[in-house]
PDB file of C-alpha atoms and ligand atoms in Angstrom:
ATOM      1  CA  MET A   1     -32.548  -3.848  73.716  1.00 62.00           C
ATOM      2  CA  THR A   2     -29.551  -4.233  75.888  1.00 77.00           C
ATOM      3  CA  GLN A   3     -28.581  -7.737  77.000  1.00 87.00           C
ATOM      4  CA  SER A   4     -26.868  -8.076  80.542  1.00 90.00           C
ATOM      5  CA  LYS A   5     -24.448 -10.723  81.505  1.00 96.00           C
ATOM      6  CA  VAL A   6     -22.928 -11.553  84.845  1.00 97.00           C
ATOM      7  CA  VAL A   7     -19.483 -13.483  84.680  1.00 97.00           C
ATOM      8  CA  VAL A   8     -17.881 -14.540  87.859  1.00 97.00           C
ATOM      9  CA  HIS A   9     -14.438 -15.985  88.434  1.00 98.00           C
ATOM     10  CA  THR A  10     -13.125 -17.546  91.537  1.00 97.00           C
ATOM     11  CA  GLU A  11     -10.342 -15.185  91.949  1.00 97.00           C
ATOM     12  CA  PRO A  12      -9.002 -11.690  91.279  1.00 98.00           C
ATOM     13  CA  ARG A  13      -6.383 -12.825  89.301  1.00 98.00           C
ATOM     14  CA  LEU A  14      -8.560 -15.022  86.820  1.00 98.00           C
ATOM     15  CA  LEU A  15     -11.077 -11.886  86.835  1.00 98.00           C
ATOM     16  CA  ALA A  16      -8.108  -9.521  85.381  1.00 98.00           C
ATOM     17  CA  GLU A  17      -6.701 -11.965  83.362  1.00 98.00           C
ATOM     18  CA  SER A  18      -9.738 -13.186  81.855  1.00 98.00           C
ATOM     19  CA  ALA A  19     -10.927  -9.383  81.428  1.00 98.00           C
ATOM     20  CA  ALA A  20      -7.699  -8.510  79.657  1.00 98.00           C
ATOM     21  CA  ALA A  21      -8.364 -11.319  77.313  1.00 98.00           C
ATOM     22  CA  ARG A  22     -11.936 -10.189  76.615  1.00 98.00           C
ATOM     23  CA  LEU A  23     -10.842  -6.498  75.905  1.00 98.00           C
ATOM     24  CA  ILE A  24      -7.989  -7.743  73.508  1.00 98.00           C
ATOM     25  CA  VAL A  25     -10.648  -9.920  71.437  1.00 98.00           C
ATOM     26  CA  ARG A  26     -13.193  -7.065  71.692  1.00 98.00           C
ATOM     27  CA  LEU A  27     -10.557  -4.502  70.256  1.00 98.00           C
ATOM     28  CA  THR A  28      -9.733  -6.578  67.476  1.00 98.00           C
ATOM     29  CA  ASP A  29     -13.241  -7.404  66.599  1.00 98.00           C
ATOM     30  CA  ALA A  30     -14.158  -3.875  66.515  1.00 98.00           C
ATOM     31  CA  GLN A  31     -11.265  -2.864  64.424  1.00 98.00           C
ATOM     32  CA  ALA A  32     -11.878  -5.903  62.040  1.00 98.00           C
ATOM     33  CA  GLU A  33     -15.320  -4.299  61.571  1.00 97.00           C
ATOM     34  CA  ARG A  34     -14.696  -0.434  61.460  1.00 96.00           C
ATOM     35  CA  GLY A  35     -10.922  -0.058  60.975  1.00 97.00           C
ATOM     36  CA  GLU A  36     -10.444   1.248  64.650  1.00 98.00           C
ATOM     37  CA  ALA A  37     -11.537   0.557  68.029  1.00 98.00           C
ATOM     38  CA  THR A  38     -12.535   3.028  71.055  1.00 98.00           C
ATOM     39  CA  VAL A  39     -12.398   2.331  74.392  1.00 98.00           C
ATOM     40  CA  VAL A  40     -13.213   4.447  77.570  1.00 98.00           C
ATOM     41  CA  LEU A  41     -10.606   3.374  80.651  1.00 98.00           C
ATOM     42  CA  THR A  42     -11.288   3.793  84.387  1.00 98.00           C
ATOM     43  CA  GLY A  43      -9.137   3.981  87.288  1.00 98.00           C
ATOM     44  CA  GLY A  44      -8.734   1.801  90.131  1.00 98.00           C
ATOM     45  CA  ARG A  45      -6.899  -1.250  91.460  1.00 98.00           C
ATOM     46  CA  ILE A  46      -8.704  -3.894  89.547  1.00 98.00           C
ATOM     47  CA  ALA A  47      -8.681  -2.028  86.493  1.00 98.00           C
ATOM     48  CA  ALA A  48      -5.036  -1.434  87.057  1.00 98.00           C
ATOM     49  CA  GLN A  49      -4.545  -5.235  87.094  1.00 98.00           C
ATOM     50  CA  ILE A  50      -6.487  -5.596  84.007  1.00 98.00           C
ATOM     51  CA  TYR A  51      -4.160  -3.041  82.493  1.00 98.00           C
ATOM     52  CA  GLN A  52      -0.942  -5.093  83.612  1.00 98.00           C
ATOM     53  CA  ALA A  53      -2.688  -8.148  82.275  1.00 98.00           C
ATOM     54  CA  ILE A  54      -3.145  -6.703  78.771  1.00 98.00           C
ATOM     55  CA  ARG A  55       0.537  -5.445  78.938  1.00 98.00           C
ATOM     56  CA  ASP A  56       1.745  -9.233  79.559  1.00 98.00           C
ATOM     57  CA  SER A  57      -0.427 -10.815  77.296  1.00 98.00           C
ATOM     58  CA  PRO A  58       1.136 -12.747  74.638  1.00 98.00           C
ATOM     59  CA  ALA A  59      -1.995 -11.631  72.390  1.00 98.00           C
ATOM     60  CA  ARG A  60      -1.646  -7.944  73.207  1.00 98.00           C
ATOM     61  CA  ASP A  61      -0.363  -7.015  69.708  1.00 98.00           C
ATOM     62  CA  ALA A  62      -3.160  -8.747  67.939  1.00 98.00           C
ATOM     63  CA  VAL A  63      -4.565  -5.120  68.533  1.00 98.00           C
ATOM     64  CA  ASP A  64      -3.277  -2.547  66.055  1.00 98.00           C
ATOM     65  CA  TRP A  65      -2.760   0.048  68.969  1.00 98.00           C
ATOM     66  CA  SER A  66      -1.965   2.724  66.621  1.00 98.00           C
ATOM     67  CA  ARG A  67      -5.850   2.620  65.552  1.00 98.00           C
ATOM     68  CA  VAL A  68      -7.359   2.789  69.146  1.00 98.00           C
ATOM     69  CA  ASN A  69      -8.939   5.709  70.505  1.00 98.00           C
ATOM     70  CA  LEU A  70      -8.527   6.153  74.456  1.00 98.00           C
ATOM     71  CA  TRP A  71     -10.748   8.424  76.245  1.00 98.00           C
ATOM     72  CA  TRP A  72     -11.410   8.299  80.197  1.00 98.00           C
ATOM     73  CA  GLY A  73     -14.457   7.852  81.868  1.00 98.00           C
ATOM     74  CA  ASP A  74     -13.165  10.035  84.930  1.00 98.00           C
ATOM     75  CA  GLU A  75     -10.114  11.678  86.467  1.00 98.00           C
ATOM     76  CA  ARG A  76      -8.813  12.995  89.588  1.00 98.00           C
ATOM     77  CA  PHE A  77      -8.435  16.706  88.947  1.00 98.00           C
ATOM     78  CA  LEU A  78      -4.691  16.960  89.752  1.00 98.00           C
ATOM     79  CA  PRO A  79      -1.732  18.279  88.334  1.00 98.00           C
ATOM     80  CA  ALA A  80      -0.473  16.676  84.918  1.00 98.00           C
ATOM     81  CA  GLY A  81       1.942  13.387  85.778  1.00 98.00           C
ATOM     82  CA  ASP A  82       0.439  13.229  89.684  1.00 98.00           C
ATOM     83  CA  PRO A  83       0.785   9.578  90.417  1.00 98.00           C
ATOM     84  CA  GLU A  84      -3.080   9.741  91.822  1.00 98.00           C
ATOM     85  CA  ARG A  85      -4.221  10.491  88.576  1.00 98.00           C
ATOM     86  CA  ASN A  86      -6.025   8.070  86.419  1.00 98.00           C
ATOM     87  CA  GLU A  87      -4.208   8.836  83.264  1.00 98.00           C
ATOM     88  CA  THR A  88      -0.798   8.623  85.167  1.00 98.00           C
ATOM     89  CA  GLN A  89      -1.685   4.803  86.565  1.00 98.00           C
ATOM     90  CA  ALA A  90      -3.102   3.840  83.077  1.00 98.00           C
ATOM     91  CA  ARG A  91       0.232   4.862  81.434  1.00 98.00           C
ATOM     92  CA  ALA A  92       2.289   2.784  84.019  1.00 98.00           C
ATOM     93  CA  ALA A  93       0.466  -0.202  83.970  1.00 98.00           C
ATOM     94  CA  LEU A  94       0.026  -0.379  80.202  1.00 98.00           C
ATOM     95  CA  LEU A  95      -0.231   2.462  77.762  1.00 98.00           C
ATOM     96  CA  ASP A  96       3.491   3.717  77.790  1.00 98.00           C
ATOM     97  CA  GLY A  97       4.462   0.155  76.517  1.00 97.00           C
ATOM     98  CA  LEU A  98       2.013   0.339  73.517  1.00 98.00           C
ATOM     99  CA  LYS A  99       2.439   1.997  69.889  1.00 98.00           C
ATOM    100  CA  LEU A 100      -0.464   4.258  70.387  1.00 98.00           C
ATOM    101  CA  ASP A 101      -1.044   7.125  68.122  1.00 98.00           C
ATOM    102  CA  PRO A 102      -0.836  10.276  70.242  1.00 98.00           C
ATOM    103  CA  ALA A 103      -3.580  12.041  68.529  1.00 98.00           C
ATOM    104  CA  ARG A 104      -6.100   9.116  69.437  1.00 98.00           C
ATOM    105  CA  VAL A 105      -5.190   9.406  73.072  1.00 98.00           C
ATOM    106  CA  HIS A 106      -7.696  11.756  74.994  1.00 98.00           C
ATOM    107  CA  PRO A 107      -6.721  12.148  78.792  1.00 98.00           C
ATOM    108  CA  MET A 108      -8.740  14.497  80.737  1.00 98.00           C
ATOM    109  CA  PRO A 109      -7.506  17.797  81.694  1.00 98.00           C
ATOM    110  CA  ALA A 110      -5.237  18.359  84.400  1.00 98.00           C
ATOM    111  CA  SER A 111      -5.504  20.921  87.301  1.00 98.00           C
ATOM    112  CA  ASP A 112      -2.377  22.654  85.888  1.00 98.00           C
ATOM    113  CA  GLY A 113      -3.468  22.681  82.224  1.00 95.00           C
ATOM    114  CA  PRO A 114      -5.005  25.269  80.131  1.00 96.00           C
ATOM    115  CA  ASP A 115      -8.163  25.874  82.526  1.00 97.00           C
ATOM    116  CA  GLY A 116      -6.007  26.098  85.633  1.00 96.00           C
ATOM    117  CA  ASP A 117      -8.058  24.888  89.007  1.00 95.00           C
ATOM    118  CA  ASP A 118     -11.246  25.609  86.970  1.00 98.00           C
ATOM    119  CA  ALA A 119     -12.577  21.965  87.049  1.00 98.00           C
ATOM    120  CA  GLU A 120     -15.789  23.162  85.437  1.00 98.00           C
ATOM    121  CA  ALA A 121     -13.928  24.755  82.428  1.00 98.00           C
ATOM    122  CA  ALA A 122     -11.713  21.634  82.285  1.00 98.00           C
ATOM    123  CA  ALA A 123     -15.162  19.237  82.009  1.00 98.00           C
ATOM    124  CA  ALA A 124     -16.516  21.699  79.310  1.00 98.00           C
ATOM    125  CA  ARG A 125     -13.151  21.319  77.426  1.00 98.00           C
ATOM    126  CA  TYR A 126     -13.269  17.599  77.551  1.00 98.00           C
ATOM    127  CA  ALA A 127     -16.609  17.966  76.331  1.00 98.00           C
ATOM    128  CA  THR A 128     -15.907  19.797  73.253  1.00 97.00           C
ATOM    129  CA  GLU A 129     -12.918  17.274  72.583  1.00 97.00           C
ATOM    130  CA  LEU A 130     -15.431  14.362  72.669  1.00 98.00           C
ATOM    131  CA  ALA A 131     -17.747  16.499  70.403  1.00 97.00           C
ATOM    132  CA  ASP A 132     -14.993  17.277  67.639  1.00 95.00           C
ATOM    133  CA  SER A 133     -14.669  13.425  67.610  1.00 95.00           C
ATOM    134  CA  SER A 134     -18.010  12.665  67.541  1.00 93.00           C
ATOM    135  CA  ARG A 135     -19.896   9.872  65.155  1.00 82.00           C
ATOM    136  CA  PRO A 136     -22.069  10.812  62.383  1.00 79.00           C
ATOM    137  CA  GLY A 137     -25.596  11.261  63.862  1.00 80.00           C
ATOM    138  CA  HIS A 138     -24.736  11.982  67.449  1.00 79.00           C
ATOM    139  CA  ALA A 139     -23.733  15.583  68.032  1.00 82.00           C
ATOM    140  CA  GLU A 140     -21.517  15.231  71.116  1.00 92.00           C
ATOM    141  CA  LEU A 141     -19.790  11.999  71.671  1.00 96.00           C
ATOM    142  CA  PRO A 142     -17.503   9.422  69.493  1.00 97.00           C
ATOM    143  CA  HIS A 143     -18.679   5.916  68.985  1.00 96.00           C
ATOM    144  CA  PHE A 144     -17.607   4.000  72.222  1.00 98.00           C
ATOM    145  CA  ASP A 145     -17.207   0.292  71.885  1.00 98.00           C
ATOM    146  CA  VAL A 146     -16.535  -0.412  75.375  1.00 98.00           C
ATOM    147  CA  VAL A 147     -16.713   1.539  78.503  1.00 98.00           C
ATOM    148  CA  LEU A 148     -14.746  -0.010  81.337  1.00 99.00           C
ATOM    149  CA  LEU A 149     -16.103   0.936  84.861  1.00 98.00           C
ATOM    150  CA  GLY A 150     -14.570  -0.184  88.396  1.00 98.00           C
ATOM    151  CA  VAL A 151     -17.319  -0.162  91.126  1.00 98.00           C
ATOM    152  CA  GLY A 152     -16.878   1.753  94.080  1.00 98.00           C
ATOM    153  CA  GLU A 153     -17.835   0.096  97.366  1.00 98.00           C
ATOM    154  CA  ASP A 154     -20.618   2.573  97.622  1.00 98.00           C
ATOM    155  CA  GLY A 155     -21.751   1.594  93.843  1.00 98.00           C
ATOM    156  CA  HIS A 156     -20.138   4.527  92.345  1.00 98.00           C
ATOM    157  CA  VAL A 157     -18.941   4.476  88.795  1.00 98.00           C
ATOM    158  CA  ALA A 158     -16.672   6.846  87.194  1.00 98.00           C
ATOM    159  CA  SER A 159     -16.776   9.656  89.365  1.00 98.00           C
ATOM    160  CA  VAL A 160     -20.835   9.475  89.761  1.00 98.00           C
ATOM    161  CA  PHE A 161     -21.321   8.968  93.436  1.00 98.00           C
ATOM    162  CA  PRO A 162     -24.480   8.056  95.086  1.00 98.00           C
ATOM    163  CA  GLU A 163     -26.969  11.016  95.895  1.00 98.00           C
ATOM    164  CA  HIS A 164     -24.397  13.325  94.428  1.00 98.00           C
ATOM    165  CA  PRO A 165     -25.972  16.204  91.924  1.00 98.00           C
ATOM    166  CA  VAL A 166     -23.752  14.752  88.860  1.00 98.00           C
ATOM    167  CA  THR A 167     -26.314  11.703  89.452  1.00 98.00           C
ATOM    168  CA  LEU A 168     -28.887  13.799  88.019  1.00 97.00           C
ATOM    169  CA  GLU A 169     -26.292  15.675  84.989  1.00 98.00           C
ATOM    170  CA  THR A 170     -27.451  15.427  81.511  1.00 96.00           C
ATOM    171  CA  ARG A 171     -24.629  16.994  79.803  1.00 97.00           C
ATOM    172  CA  PRO A 172     -21.747  14.616  78.886  1.00 98.00           C
ATOM    173  CA  VAL A 173     -18.960  15.640  81.043  1.00 98.00           C
ATOM    174  CA  SER A 174     -19.322  17.073  84.625  1.00 98.00           C
ATOM    175  CA  ALA A 175     -16.873  18.430  87.192  1.00 98.00           C
ATOM    176  CA  VAL A 176     -17.185  16.681  90.639  1.00 98.00           C
ATOM    177  CA  ARG A 177     -16.818  18.477  93.912  1.00 98.00           C
ATOM    178  CA  GLY A 178     -17.022  16.939  97.307  1.00 97.00           C
ATOM    179  CA  SER A 179     -15.914  13.391  96.059  1.00 97.00           C
ATOM    180  CA  PRO A 180     -16.493  11.028  99.215  1.00 97.00           C
ATOM    181  CA  LYS A 181     -13.539   9.134  97.484  1.00 97.00           C
ATOM    182  CA  PRO A 182      -9.929  11.365  97.601  1.00 96.00           C
ATOM    183  CA  PRO A 183      -9.371  13.546  95.825  1.00 97.00           C
ATOM    184  CA  PRO A 184     -12.614  15.776  96.398  1.00 98.00           C
ATOM    185  CA  VAL A 185     -12.351  17.422  92.953  1.00 98.00           C
ATOM    186  CA  ARG A 186     -12.782  15.336  89.755  1.00 98.00           C
ATOM    187  CA  THR A 187     -14.295  15.318  86.233  1.00 98.00           C
ATOM    188  CA  THR A 188     -16.283  12.780  84.822  1.00 98.00           C
ATOM    189  CA  LEU A 189     -18.457  11.165  81.881  1.00 98.00           C
ATOM    190  CA  THR A 190     -21.946  11.397  83.056  1.00 98.00           C
ATOM    191  CA  LEU A 191     -24.524   8.464  83.027  1.00 98.00           C
ATOM    192  CA  PRO A 192     -26.156   9.495  79.749  1.00 98.00           C
ATOM    193  CA  ALA A 193     -22.787   9.724  78.024  1.00 98.00           C
ATOM    194  CA  ILE A 194     -21.702   6.291  79.595  1.00 98.00           C
ATOM    195  CA  ASN A 195     -24.920   4.918  78.226  1.00 98.00           C
ATOM    196  CA  THR A 196     -24.322   5.799  74.778  1.00 96.00           C
ATOM    197  CA  ALA A 197     -21.452   3.024  74.709  1.00 97.00           C
ATOM    198  CA  ASP A 198     -22.406  -0.227  72.799  1.00 97.00           C
ATOM    199  CA  GLU A 199     -20.767  -2.176  75.610  1.00 98.00           C
ATOM    200  CA  VAL A 200     -20.270  -1.189  79.312  1.00 98.00           C
ATOM    201  CA  TRP A 201     -18.127  -3.516  81.272  1.00 98.00           C
ATOM    202  CA  LEU A 202     -18.828  -3.210  85.298  1.00 98.00           C
ATOM    203  CA  ILE A 203     -15.802  -4.790  86.927  1.00 98.00           C
ATOM    204  CA  ALA A 204     -15.789  -5.511  90.836  1.00 98.00           C
ATOM    205  CA  SER A 205     -13.400  -7.453  92.909  1.00 98.00           C
ATOM    206  CA  GLY A 206     -13.735  -8.150  96.662  1.00 98.00           C
ATOM    207  CA  ALA A 207     -15.905  -8.505  99.513  1.00 98.00           C
ATOM    208  CA  GLY A 208     -16.230  -4.824  99.658  1.00 98.00           C
ATOM    209  CA  LYS A 209     -17.931  -4.496  96.793  1.00 98.00           C
ATOM    210  CA  ALA A 210     -20.620  -7.299  97.231  1.00 98.00           C
ATOM    211  CA  SER A 211     -23.453  -5.108  98.633  1.00 98.00           C
ATOM    212  CA  ALA A 212     -22.876  -2.609  95.799  1.00 98.00           C
ATOM    213  CA  VAL A 213     -22.916  -5.235  93.183  1.00 98.00           C
ATOM    214  CA  GLY A 214     -25.901  -6.882  94.757  1.00 97.00           C
ATOM    215  CA  LEU A 215     -28.059  -3.711  95.123  1.00 97.00           C
ATOM    216  CA  ALA A 216     -27.181  -2.689  91.544  1.00 97.00           C
ATOM    217  CA  LEU A 217     -28.455  -5.849  90.284  1.00 96.00           C
ATOM    218  CA  ALA A 218     -31.340  -5.837  92.326  1.00 95.00           C
ATOM    219  CA  SER A 219     -33.655  -3.169  92.477  1.00 80.00           C
ATOM    220  CA  ALA A 220     -31.690  -0.266  93.619  1.00 91.00           C
ATOM    221  CA  GLY A 221     -32.047   3.119  91.543  1.00 96.00           C
ATOM    222  CA  PRO A 222     -29.433   5.200  89.985  1.00 97.00           C
ATOM    223  CA  ARG A 223     -29.088   7.960  92.490  1.00 97.00           C
ATOM    224  CA  GLN A 224     -28.776   5.413  95.266  1.00 98.00           C
ATOM    225  CA  ILE A 225     -26.110   3.093  93.322  1.00 98.00           C
ATOM    226  CA  PRO A 226     -25.168   4.825  90.297  1.00 98.00           C
ATOM    227  CA  ALA A 227     -23.710   1.149  89.066  1.00 98.00           C
ATOM    228  CA  ALA A 228     -27.709   0.574  88.593  1.00 97.00           C
ATOM    229  CA  GLY A 229     -27.923   3.220  86.037  1.00 97.00           C
ATOM    230  CA  VAL A 230     -25.415   2.244  83.487  1.00 97.00           C
ATOM    231  CA  HIS A 231     -26.240   0.175  80.489  1.00 97.00           C
ATOM    232  CA  GLY A 232     -24.708  -0.282  77.346  1.00 98.00           C
ATOM    233  CA  ARG A 233     -26.752  -0.068  73.923  1.00 97.00           C
ATOM    234  CA  ASP A 234     -25.853  -3.760  73.166  1.00 97.00           C
ATOM    235  CA  LEU A 235     -24.429  -5.289  76.152  1.00 98.00           C
ATOM    236  CA  THR A 236     -24.093  -4.493  80.085  1.00 98.00           C
ATOM    237  CA  LEU A 237     -21.487  -7.140  81.313  1.00 98.00           C
ATOM    238  CA  TRP A 238     -20.768  -7.700  84.965  1.00 98.00           C
ATOM    239  CA  LEU A 239     -17.144  -9.054  85.570  1.00 98.00           C
ATOM    240  CA  LEU A 240     -16.797  -9.996  89.115  1.00 98.00           C
ATOM    241  CA  ASP A 241     -14.849 -12.430  91.437  1.00 98.00           C
ATOM    242  CA  SER A 242     -16.573 -14.595  93.837  1.00 97.00           C
ATOM    243  CA  ALA A 243     -16.166 -12.027  96.916  1.00 98.00           C
ATOM    244  CA  ALA A 244     -17.813  -9.457  94.773  1.00 98.00           C
ATOM    245  CA  ALA A 245     -20.460 -11.744  93.821  1.00 97.00           C
ATOM    246  CA  HIS A 246     -21.718 -13.056  97.068  1.00 97.00           C
ATOM    247  CA  GLU A 247     -24.580 -11.080  97.485  1.00 96.00           C
ATOM    248  CA  LEU A 248     -26.157 -11.310  94.156  1.00 96.00           C
ATOM    249  CA  PRO A 249     -29.898 -11.655  93.740  1.00 94.00           C
ATOM    250  CA  PRO A 250     -31.400 -15.207  93.644  1.00 90.00           C
ATOM    251  CA  ARG A 251     -31.445 -15.434  89.855  1.00 89.00           C
ATOM    252  CA  PHE A 252     -27.978 -15.274  89.704  1.00 88.00           C
ATOM    253  CA  ARG A 253     -26.938 -17.620  92.395  1.00 79.00           C
ATOM    254  CA  SER A 254     -26.100 -20.303  89.957  1.00 80.00           C
ATOM    255  CA  LEU A 255     -22.910 -18.486  88.868  1.00 79.00           C
ATOM    256  CA  VAL A 256     -21.424 -18.130  92.087  1.00 76.00           C
TER     257      VAL A 256
HETATM  258  O1  LIG B 301     -11.238   7.462  89.838  1.00 51.49           O
HETATM  259  C1  LIG B 301     -11.520   6.341  90.317  1.00 51.49           C
HETATM  260  O2  LIG B 301     -11.248   6.368  91.532  1.00 51.49           O
HETATM  261  C2  LIG B 301     -12.056   5.154  89.815  1.00 51.49           C
HETATM  262  O3  LIG B 301     -12.276   5.739  88.339  1.00 51.49           O
HETATM  263  C3  LIG B 301     -13.113   4.590  90.194  1.00 51.49           C
HETATM  264  O4  LIG B 301     -14.493   4.864  89.571  1.00 51.49           O
HETATM  265  C4  LIG B 301     -12.791   3.420  90.538  1.00 51.49           C
HETATM  266  O5  LIG B 301     -12.810   2.797  89.273  1.00 51.49           O
HETATM  267  C5  LIG B 301     -13.581   2.537  91.508  1.00 51.49           C
HETATM  268  O6  LIG B 301     -13.606   3.472  92.670  1.00 51.49           O
HETATM  269  C6  LIG B 301     -12.956   1.321  92.002  1.00 51.49           C
HETATM  270  O7  LIG B 301     -12.065   1.429  92.232  1.00 51.49           O
HETATM  271  P1  LIG B 301     -11.166   0.151  92.798  1.00 51.49           P
HETATM  272  O8  LIG B 301     -11.184  -1.120  91.471  1.00 51.49           O
HETATM  273  O9  LIG B 301      -9.817   0.332  93.121  1.00 51.49           O
HETATM  274  O10 LIG B 301     -11.957  -0.446  93.962  1.00 51.49           O
END
């Protein structure tokens, strides 16, 4: 039975620093347990701050980065190296400074890759790459220790947007057309894929997220608020700053 936890920090800098420290510990624990660790990265502003905090952390190399498997939860379907790609932003903020094993780094396909501008084919390709790394007993997906998710003002996570057909997708990876958040074409892990993770961390900063966070932790459904539809097998962790926590349901009010 998954455990839910909400942690509120007074300001964005503390949210980013503490999330970075938490991820370093989580990855080192996973490596101690299984010899490797697997994390699914997200895009966005608070995620970039977390990546930079990891980069600058004195504890950074407690993680053996050569034994970390990196996947992405979603990607803007743009040419390789485009500054708007989540991969480009993660590499600039953190990855380029780490001793990663390139064979363990799995960016989502670019729009100038082997599938050209066919986002559906690119999504299928990523699904195959995931399946090729799947864990025993799970035909389609590797073991995800942690999936990181930013939360949109509208309650989206990854590129699963409210009332979008992708909210009903059962395949692990989907193309997304008509994204309300530019660019319009993306690829994303779906809610069922995200929910295979041991832990899902939802990270939100700023007053603009307060409504979506409050609805997700109240009674919203996953089509209306996709963030309401994600949960880890062991832990669903909300990492918030005070501004994003401003509309938490009464049972969480003591945290703010
Ligand atoms: O490709 C993307 O845009 C992200 O994956 C997206 O899901 C992001 O995490 C949220 O929109 C929050 O972004 P901010 O932290 O910048 O508000």
